[in-house]
Short mmCIF file of C-alpha atoms and ligand atoms in Angstrom, two decimals:
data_model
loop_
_atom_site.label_atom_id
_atom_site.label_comp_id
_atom_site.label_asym_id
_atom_site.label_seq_id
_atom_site.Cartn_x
_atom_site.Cartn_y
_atom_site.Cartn_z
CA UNK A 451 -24.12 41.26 -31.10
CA UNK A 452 -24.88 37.51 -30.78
CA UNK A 453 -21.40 37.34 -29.24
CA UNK A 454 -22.19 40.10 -26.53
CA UNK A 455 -25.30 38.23 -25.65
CA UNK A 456 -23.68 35.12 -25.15
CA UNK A 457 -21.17 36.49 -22.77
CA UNK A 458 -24.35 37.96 -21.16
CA UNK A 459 -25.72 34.90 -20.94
CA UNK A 460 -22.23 33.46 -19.54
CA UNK A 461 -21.61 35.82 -16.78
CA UNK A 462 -25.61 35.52 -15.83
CA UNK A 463 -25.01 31.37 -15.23
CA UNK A 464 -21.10 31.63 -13.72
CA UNK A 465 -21.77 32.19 -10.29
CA UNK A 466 -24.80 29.25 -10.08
CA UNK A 467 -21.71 26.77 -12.12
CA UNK A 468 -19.53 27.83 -9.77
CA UNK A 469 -21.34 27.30 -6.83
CA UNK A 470 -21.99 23.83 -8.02
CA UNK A 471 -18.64 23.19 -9.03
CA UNK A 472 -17.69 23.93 -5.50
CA UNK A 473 -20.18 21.76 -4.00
CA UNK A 474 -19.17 18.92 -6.64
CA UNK A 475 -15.35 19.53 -5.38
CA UNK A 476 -16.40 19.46 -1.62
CA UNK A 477 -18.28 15.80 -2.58
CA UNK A 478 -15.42 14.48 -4.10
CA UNK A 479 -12.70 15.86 -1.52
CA UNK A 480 -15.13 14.07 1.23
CA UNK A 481 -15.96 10.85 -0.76
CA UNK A 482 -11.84 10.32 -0.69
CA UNK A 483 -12.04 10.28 3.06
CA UNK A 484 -15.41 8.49 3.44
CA UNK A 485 -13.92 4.72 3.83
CA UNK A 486 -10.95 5.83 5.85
CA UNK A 487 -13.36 6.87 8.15
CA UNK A 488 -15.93 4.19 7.60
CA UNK A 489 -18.45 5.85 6.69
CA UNK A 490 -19.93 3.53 4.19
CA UNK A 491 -22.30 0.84 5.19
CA UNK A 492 -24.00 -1.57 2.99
CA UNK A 493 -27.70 -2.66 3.21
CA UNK A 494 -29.18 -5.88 1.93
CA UNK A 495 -32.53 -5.99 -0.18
CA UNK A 496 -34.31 -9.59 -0.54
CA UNK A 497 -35.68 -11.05 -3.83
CA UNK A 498 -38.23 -13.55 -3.37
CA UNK A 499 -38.93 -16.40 -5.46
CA UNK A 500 -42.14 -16.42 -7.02
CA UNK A 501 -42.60 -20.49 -7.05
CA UNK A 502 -41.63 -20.76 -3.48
CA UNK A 503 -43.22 -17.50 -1.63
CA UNK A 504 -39.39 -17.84 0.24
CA UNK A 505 -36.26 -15.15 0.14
CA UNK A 506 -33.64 -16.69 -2.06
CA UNK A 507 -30.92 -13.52 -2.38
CA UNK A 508 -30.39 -9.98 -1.70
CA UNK A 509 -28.89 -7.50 -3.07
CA UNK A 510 -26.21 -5.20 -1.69
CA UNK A 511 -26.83 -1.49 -1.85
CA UNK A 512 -23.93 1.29 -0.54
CA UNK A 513 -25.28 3.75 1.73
CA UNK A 514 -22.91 6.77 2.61
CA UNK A 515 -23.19 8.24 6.40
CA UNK A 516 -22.20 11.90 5.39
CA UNK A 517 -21.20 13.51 9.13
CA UNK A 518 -23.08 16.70 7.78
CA UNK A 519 -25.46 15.84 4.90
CA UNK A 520 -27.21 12.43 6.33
CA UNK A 521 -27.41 9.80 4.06
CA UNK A 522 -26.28 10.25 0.85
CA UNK A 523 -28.09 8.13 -2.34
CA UNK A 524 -25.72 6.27 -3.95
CA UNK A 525 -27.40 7.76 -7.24
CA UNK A 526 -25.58 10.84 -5.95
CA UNK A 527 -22.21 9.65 -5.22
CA UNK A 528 -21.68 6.57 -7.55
CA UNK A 529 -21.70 8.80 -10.68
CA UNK A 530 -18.63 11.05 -8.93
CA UNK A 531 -16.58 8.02 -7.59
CA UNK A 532 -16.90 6.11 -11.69
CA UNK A 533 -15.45 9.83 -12.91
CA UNK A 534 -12.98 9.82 -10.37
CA UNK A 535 -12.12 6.33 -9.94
CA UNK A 536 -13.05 6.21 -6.33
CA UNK A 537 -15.29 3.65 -7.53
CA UNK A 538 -11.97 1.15 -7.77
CA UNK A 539 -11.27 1.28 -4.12
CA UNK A 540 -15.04 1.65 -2.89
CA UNK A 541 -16.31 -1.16 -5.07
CA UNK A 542 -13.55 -3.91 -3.00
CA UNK A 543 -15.15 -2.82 -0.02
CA UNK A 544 -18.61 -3.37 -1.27
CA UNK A 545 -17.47 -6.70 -2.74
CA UNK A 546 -15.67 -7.89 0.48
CA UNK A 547 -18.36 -6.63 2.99
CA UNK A 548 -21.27 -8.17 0.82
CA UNK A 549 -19.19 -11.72 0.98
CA UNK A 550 -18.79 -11.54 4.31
CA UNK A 551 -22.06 -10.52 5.78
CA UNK A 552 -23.46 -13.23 3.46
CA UNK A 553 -21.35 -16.31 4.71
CA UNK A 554 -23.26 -15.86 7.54
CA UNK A 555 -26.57 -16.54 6.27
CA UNK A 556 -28.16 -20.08 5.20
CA UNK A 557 -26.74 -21.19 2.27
CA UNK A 558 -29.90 -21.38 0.37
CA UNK A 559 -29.45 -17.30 -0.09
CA UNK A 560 -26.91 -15.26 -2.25
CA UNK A 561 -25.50 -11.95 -2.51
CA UNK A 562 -25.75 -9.52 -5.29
CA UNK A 563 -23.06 -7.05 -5.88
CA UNK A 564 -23.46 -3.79 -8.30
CA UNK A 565 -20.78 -3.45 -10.37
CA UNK A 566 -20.08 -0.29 -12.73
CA UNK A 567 -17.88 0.38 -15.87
CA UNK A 568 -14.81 1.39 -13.92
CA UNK A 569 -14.84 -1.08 -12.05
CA UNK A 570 -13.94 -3.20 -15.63
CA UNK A 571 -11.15 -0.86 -16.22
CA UNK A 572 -9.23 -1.64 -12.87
CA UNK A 573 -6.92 -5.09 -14.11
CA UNK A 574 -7.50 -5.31 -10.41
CA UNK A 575 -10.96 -6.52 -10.39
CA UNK A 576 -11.12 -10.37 -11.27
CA UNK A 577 -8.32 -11.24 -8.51
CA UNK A 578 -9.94 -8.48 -6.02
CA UNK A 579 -13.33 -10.55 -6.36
CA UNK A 580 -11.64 -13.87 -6.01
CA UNK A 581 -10.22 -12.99 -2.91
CA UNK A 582 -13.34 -11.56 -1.59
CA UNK A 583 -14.37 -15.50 -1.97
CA UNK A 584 -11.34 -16.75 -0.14
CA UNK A 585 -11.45 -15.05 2.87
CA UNK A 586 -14.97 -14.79 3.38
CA UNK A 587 -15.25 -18.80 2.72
CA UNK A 588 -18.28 -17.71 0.52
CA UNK A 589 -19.37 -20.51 -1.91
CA UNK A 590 -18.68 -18.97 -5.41
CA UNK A 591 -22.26 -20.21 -6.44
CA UNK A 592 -23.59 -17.75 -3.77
CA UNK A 593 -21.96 -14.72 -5.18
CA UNK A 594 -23.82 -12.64 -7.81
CA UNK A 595 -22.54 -9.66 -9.75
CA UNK A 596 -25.40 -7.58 -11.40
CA UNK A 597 -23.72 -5.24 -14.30
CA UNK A 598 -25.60 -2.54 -16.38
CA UNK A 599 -25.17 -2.65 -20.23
CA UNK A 600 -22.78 0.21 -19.74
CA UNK A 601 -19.91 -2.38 -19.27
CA UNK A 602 -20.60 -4.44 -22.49
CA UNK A 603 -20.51 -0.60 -24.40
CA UNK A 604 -17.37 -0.07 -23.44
CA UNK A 605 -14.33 -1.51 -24.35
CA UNK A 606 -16.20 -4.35 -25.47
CA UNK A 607 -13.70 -6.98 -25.94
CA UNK A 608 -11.90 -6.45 -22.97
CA UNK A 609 -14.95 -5.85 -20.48
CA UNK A 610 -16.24 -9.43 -21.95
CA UNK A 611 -12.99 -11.38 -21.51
CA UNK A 612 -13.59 -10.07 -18.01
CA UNK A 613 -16.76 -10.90 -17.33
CA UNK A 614 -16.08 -14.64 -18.59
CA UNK A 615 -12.62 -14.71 -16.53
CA UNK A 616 -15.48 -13.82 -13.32
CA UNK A 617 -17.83 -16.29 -14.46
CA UNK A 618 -14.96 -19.07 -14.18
CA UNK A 619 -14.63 -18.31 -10.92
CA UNK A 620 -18.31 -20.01 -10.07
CA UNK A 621 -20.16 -16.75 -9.85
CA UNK A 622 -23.27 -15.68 -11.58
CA UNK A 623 -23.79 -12.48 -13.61
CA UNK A 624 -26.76 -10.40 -13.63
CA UNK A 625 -27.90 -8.27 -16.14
CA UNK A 626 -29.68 -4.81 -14.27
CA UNK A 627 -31.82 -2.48 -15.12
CA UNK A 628 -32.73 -4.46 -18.41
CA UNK A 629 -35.12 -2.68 -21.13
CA UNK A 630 -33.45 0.64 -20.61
CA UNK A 631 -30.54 0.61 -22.76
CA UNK A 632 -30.07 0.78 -26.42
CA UNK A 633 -29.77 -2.96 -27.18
CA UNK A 634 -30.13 -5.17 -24.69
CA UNK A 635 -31.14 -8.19 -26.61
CA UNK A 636 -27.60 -7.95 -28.72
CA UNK A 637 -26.10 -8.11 -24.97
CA UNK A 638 -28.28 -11.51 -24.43
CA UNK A 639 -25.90 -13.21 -27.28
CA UNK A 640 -22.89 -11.87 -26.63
CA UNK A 641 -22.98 -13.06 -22.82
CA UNK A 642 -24.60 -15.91 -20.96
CA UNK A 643 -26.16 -14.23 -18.25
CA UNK A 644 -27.42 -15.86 -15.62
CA UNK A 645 -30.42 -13.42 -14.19
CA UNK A 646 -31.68 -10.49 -16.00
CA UNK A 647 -33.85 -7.91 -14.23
CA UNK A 648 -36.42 -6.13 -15.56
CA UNK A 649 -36.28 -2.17 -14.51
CA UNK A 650 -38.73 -0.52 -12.34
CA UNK A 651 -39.68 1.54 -14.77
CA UNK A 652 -41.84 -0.98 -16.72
CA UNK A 653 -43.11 -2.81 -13.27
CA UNK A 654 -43.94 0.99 -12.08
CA UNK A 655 -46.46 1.48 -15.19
CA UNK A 656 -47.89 -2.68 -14.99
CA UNK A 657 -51.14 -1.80 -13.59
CA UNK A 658 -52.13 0.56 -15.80
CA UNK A 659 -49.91 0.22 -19.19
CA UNK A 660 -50.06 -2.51 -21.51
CA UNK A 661 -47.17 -1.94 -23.00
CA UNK A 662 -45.39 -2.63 -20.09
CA UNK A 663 -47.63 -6.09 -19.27
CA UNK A 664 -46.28 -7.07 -22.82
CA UNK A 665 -42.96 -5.70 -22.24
CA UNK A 666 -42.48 -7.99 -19.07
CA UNK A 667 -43.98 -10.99 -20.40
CA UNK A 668 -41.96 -11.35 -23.68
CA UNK A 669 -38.86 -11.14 -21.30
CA UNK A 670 -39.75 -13.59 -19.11
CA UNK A 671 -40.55 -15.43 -21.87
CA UNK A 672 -37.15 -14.65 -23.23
CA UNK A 673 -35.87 -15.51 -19.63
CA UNK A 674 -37.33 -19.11 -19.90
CA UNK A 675 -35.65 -19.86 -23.15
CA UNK A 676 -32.48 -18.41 -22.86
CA UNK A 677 -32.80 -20.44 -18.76
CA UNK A 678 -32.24 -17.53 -16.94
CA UNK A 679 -33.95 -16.57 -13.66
CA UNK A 680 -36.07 -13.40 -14.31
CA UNK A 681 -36.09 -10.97 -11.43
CA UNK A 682 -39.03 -7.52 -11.42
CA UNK A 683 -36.71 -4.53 -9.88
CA UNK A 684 -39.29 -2.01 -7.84
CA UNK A 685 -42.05 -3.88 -7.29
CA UNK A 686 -44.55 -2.16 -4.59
CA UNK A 687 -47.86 -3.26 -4.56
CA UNK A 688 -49.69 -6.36 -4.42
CA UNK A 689 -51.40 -5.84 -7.48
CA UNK A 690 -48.22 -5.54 -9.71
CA UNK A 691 -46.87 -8.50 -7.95
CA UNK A 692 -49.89 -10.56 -9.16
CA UNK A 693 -49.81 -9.48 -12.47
CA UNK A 694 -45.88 -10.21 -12.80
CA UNK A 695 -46.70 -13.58 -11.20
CA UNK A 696 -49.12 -13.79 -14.07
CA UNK A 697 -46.72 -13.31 -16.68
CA UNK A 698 -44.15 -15.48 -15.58
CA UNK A 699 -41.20 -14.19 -14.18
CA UNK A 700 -39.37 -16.25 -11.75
CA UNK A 701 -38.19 -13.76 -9.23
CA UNK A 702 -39.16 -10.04 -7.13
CA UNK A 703 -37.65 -7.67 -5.14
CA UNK A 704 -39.24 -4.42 -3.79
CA UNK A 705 -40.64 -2.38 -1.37
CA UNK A 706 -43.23 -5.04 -1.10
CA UNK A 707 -41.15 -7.51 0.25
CA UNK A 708 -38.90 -5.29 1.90
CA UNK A 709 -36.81 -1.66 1.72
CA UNK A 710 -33.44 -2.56 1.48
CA UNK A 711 -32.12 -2.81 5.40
CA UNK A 712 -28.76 -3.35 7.46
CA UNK A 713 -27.33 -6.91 7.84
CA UNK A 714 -29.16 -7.91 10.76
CA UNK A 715 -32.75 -7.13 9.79
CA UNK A 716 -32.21 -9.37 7.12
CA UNK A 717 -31.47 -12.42 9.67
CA UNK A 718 -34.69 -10.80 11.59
CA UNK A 719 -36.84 -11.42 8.46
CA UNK A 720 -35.83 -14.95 7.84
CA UNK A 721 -36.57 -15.83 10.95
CA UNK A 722 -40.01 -14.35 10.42
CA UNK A 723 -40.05 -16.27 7.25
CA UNK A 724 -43.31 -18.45 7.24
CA UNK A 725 -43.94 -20.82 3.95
CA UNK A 726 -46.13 -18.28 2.71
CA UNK A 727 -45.17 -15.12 1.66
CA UNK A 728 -48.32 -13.06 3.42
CA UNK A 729 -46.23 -14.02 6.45
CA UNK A 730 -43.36 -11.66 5.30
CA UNK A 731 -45.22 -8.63 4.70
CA UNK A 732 -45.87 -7.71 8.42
CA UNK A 733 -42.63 -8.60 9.06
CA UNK A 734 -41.13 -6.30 6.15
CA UNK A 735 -43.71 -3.46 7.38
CA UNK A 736 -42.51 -3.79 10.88
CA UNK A 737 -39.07 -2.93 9.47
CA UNK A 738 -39.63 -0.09 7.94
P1 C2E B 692 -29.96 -0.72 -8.81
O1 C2E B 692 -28.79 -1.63 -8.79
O2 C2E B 692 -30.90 -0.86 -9.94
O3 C2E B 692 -30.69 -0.92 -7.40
C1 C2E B 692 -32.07 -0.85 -7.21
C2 C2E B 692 -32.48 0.48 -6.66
O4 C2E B 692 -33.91 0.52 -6.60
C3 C2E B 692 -32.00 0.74 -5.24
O5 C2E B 692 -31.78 2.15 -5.10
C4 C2E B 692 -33.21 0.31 -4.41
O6 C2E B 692 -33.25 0.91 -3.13
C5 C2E B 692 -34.33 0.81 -5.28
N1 C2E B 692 -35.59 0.08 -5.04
C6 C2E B 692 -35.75 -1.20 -4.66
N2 C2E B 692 -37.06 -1.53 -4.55
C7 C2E B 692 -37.74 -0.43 -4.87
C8 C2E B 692 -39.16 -0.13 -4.94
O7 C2E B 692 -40.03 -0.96 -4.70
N3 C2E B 692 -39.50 1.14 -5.32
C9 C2E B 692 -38.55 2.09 -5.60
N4 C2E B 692 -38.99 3.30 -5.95
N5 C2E B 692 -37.22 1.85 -5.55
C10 C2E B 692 -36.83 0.60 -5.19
P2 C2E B 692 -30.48 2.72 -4.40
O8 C2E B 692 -30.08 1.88 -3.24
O9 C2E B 692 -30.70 4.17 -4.19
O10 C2E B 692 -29.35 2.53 -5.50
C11 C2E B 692 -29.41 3.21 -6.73
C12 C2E B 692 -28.39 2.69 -7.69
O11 C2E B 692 -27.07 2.98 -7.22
C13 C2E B 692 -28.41 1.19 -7.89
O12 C2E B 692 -29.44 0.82 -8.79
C14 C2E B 692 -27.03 0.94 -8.42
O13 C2E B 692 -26.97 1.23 -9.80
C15 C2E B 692 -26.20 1.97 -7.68
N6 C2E B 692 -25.54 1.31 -6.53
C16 C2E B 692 -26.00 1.06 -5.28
N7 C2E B 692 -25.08 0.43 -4.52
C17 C2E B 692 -23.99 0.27 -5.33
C18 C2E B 692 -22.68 -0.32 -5.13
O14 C2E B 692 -22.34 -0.88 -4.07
N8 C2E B 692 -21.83 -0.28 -6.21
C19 C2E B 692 -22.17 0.29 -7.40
N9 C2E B 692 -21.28 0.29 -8.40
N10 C2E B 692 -23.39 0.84 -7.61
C20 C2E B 692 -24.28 0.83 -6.60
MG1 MG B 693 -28.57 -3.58 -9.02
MG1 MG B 694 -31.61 -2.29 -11.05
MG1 MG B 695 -30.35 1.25 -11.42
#
């Protein structure tokens, strides 16, 4: 009996599984003909430094011009290319484009670069990165890589020999989405990170949690004794902006100070840039 009902319960879910393994298989058989036909772009999202009130980097985010769907989130598409190893392929473009849309920018700003797991496993990647820096002319110092603790989980060894083979090229290294993962502050010894950023999640919750003001404040804290910059991912209002002020970290990026936008908007907004950074937010909302 309990076997009939499972093949009940089998047949009743097939057709929904196979519709969405269809749909997964259409993805996939387009994302292998996306960068042929270009239709990839990347946009930039400033981080401003708290001490300053002035943009000091942005980050690099992959948008996908689907013909028929629109944009596509990268939160859709990423996870497919790391299974299929698109990401190999797709992640050189990123890192090339991102070098060379930020040579031409003043040289007070850097670049930050998502990198996932795969993207370890390709023996490809350190000389794929340091050629990105060659014929851009990017100053190595201006290139940042942010990586998620999934690389130091897998294939630990060899990911880290990796990541210090990148360092030595003059790069920094991010750590993203920090406080999400299992243990994060084993990954703080067993790499010198230069940044760490603290996940939207706990900015989201600042105003009204304090769990999450403590949260943010012992790693800033951390931040300032381990000398790395401290970066708040997501941040959206003014309030949470004061309050992360408050507790010390050194760096934001967010809606706040702007959505992430293409290349030239970024140029736009640092030529909008006043000393203060009240002078940015009309400028940011403008661009929206
Ligand atoms: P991430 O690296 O943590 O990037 C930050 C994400 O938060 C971005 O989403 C950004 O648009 C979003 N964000 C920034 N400020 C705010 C805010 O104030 N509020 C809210 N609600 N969201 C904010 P996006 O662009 O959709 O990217 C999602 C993720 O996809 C990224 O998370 C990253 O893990 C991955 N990704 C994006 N571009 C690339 C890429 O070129 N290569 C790789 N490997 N992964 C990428
Ligand atoms: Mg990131
Ligand atoms: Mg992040
Ligand atoms: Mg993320």
């Amino acid at each position: 009996r309990a076997k009939a009902d499972g093949r009940d319960t089998f047949r009743f879910f097939e057709p929904v599984m196979d519709e969405r393994l269809r749909a997964r298989r259409e993805l996939e058989l387009d994302l292998r003909k996306a960068l042929a036909l270009r239709q990839f772009e990347l946009h930039f999202q400033p981080q401003m430094n708290l001490s300053t009130d002035r943009l000091v980097g942005c980050e690099a985010l992959i948008r996908w011009r689907h013909p028929t769907r629109g944009m596509v989130s990268p939160a859709e598409f990423i996870p497919l290319a790391e299974e299929t190893g698109l990401i190999v392929p797709i992640g050189e473009w990123v890192v090339r484009t991102a070098c060379r849309e930020a040579v031409l920018w003043p040289e007070s700003l850097s670049v930050a670069v998502n990198l996932s797991p795969a993207q370890f496993k390709s023996r490809k990647l350190v000389e794929v990165v340091a050629s990105a820096l060659s014929s851009s002319g990017l100053a190595p110092r201006r290139l940042e890589l942010e990586i998620t603790e999934g690389v130091l989980l897998q294939e630990n060894e060899a990911n880290l020999a990796t990541l210090h083979a990148l360092r030595d090229l003059g790069l920094r290294i991010s750590m993203d989405d920090f406080g999400t993962g299992y243990s994060s502050l084993n990954y703080l010894r067993s790499f010198p990170f230069d940044k760490i950023k603290i996940d939207r999640s706990f900015v989201a919750d600042i105003s009204t949690k304090p769990d999450c003001v403590a949260i943010i404040r012992a790693i800033a804290s951390l931040g300032l004794s381990f000398g790395m910059t401290t970066v708040a991912e997501g941040v959206e209002t003014a309030d949470q902006m004061r309050r992360i002020r408050d507790e010390g970290c050194t760096d934001v990026q967010g809606y706040l100070i702007s959505r992430p936008v293409p290349a030239p908007d970024i140029l736009r907004l640092l030529d909008r840039q006043g000393a203060a950074a009240h002078v940015l937010q009309p400028a940011s909302e403008a661009l929206r």
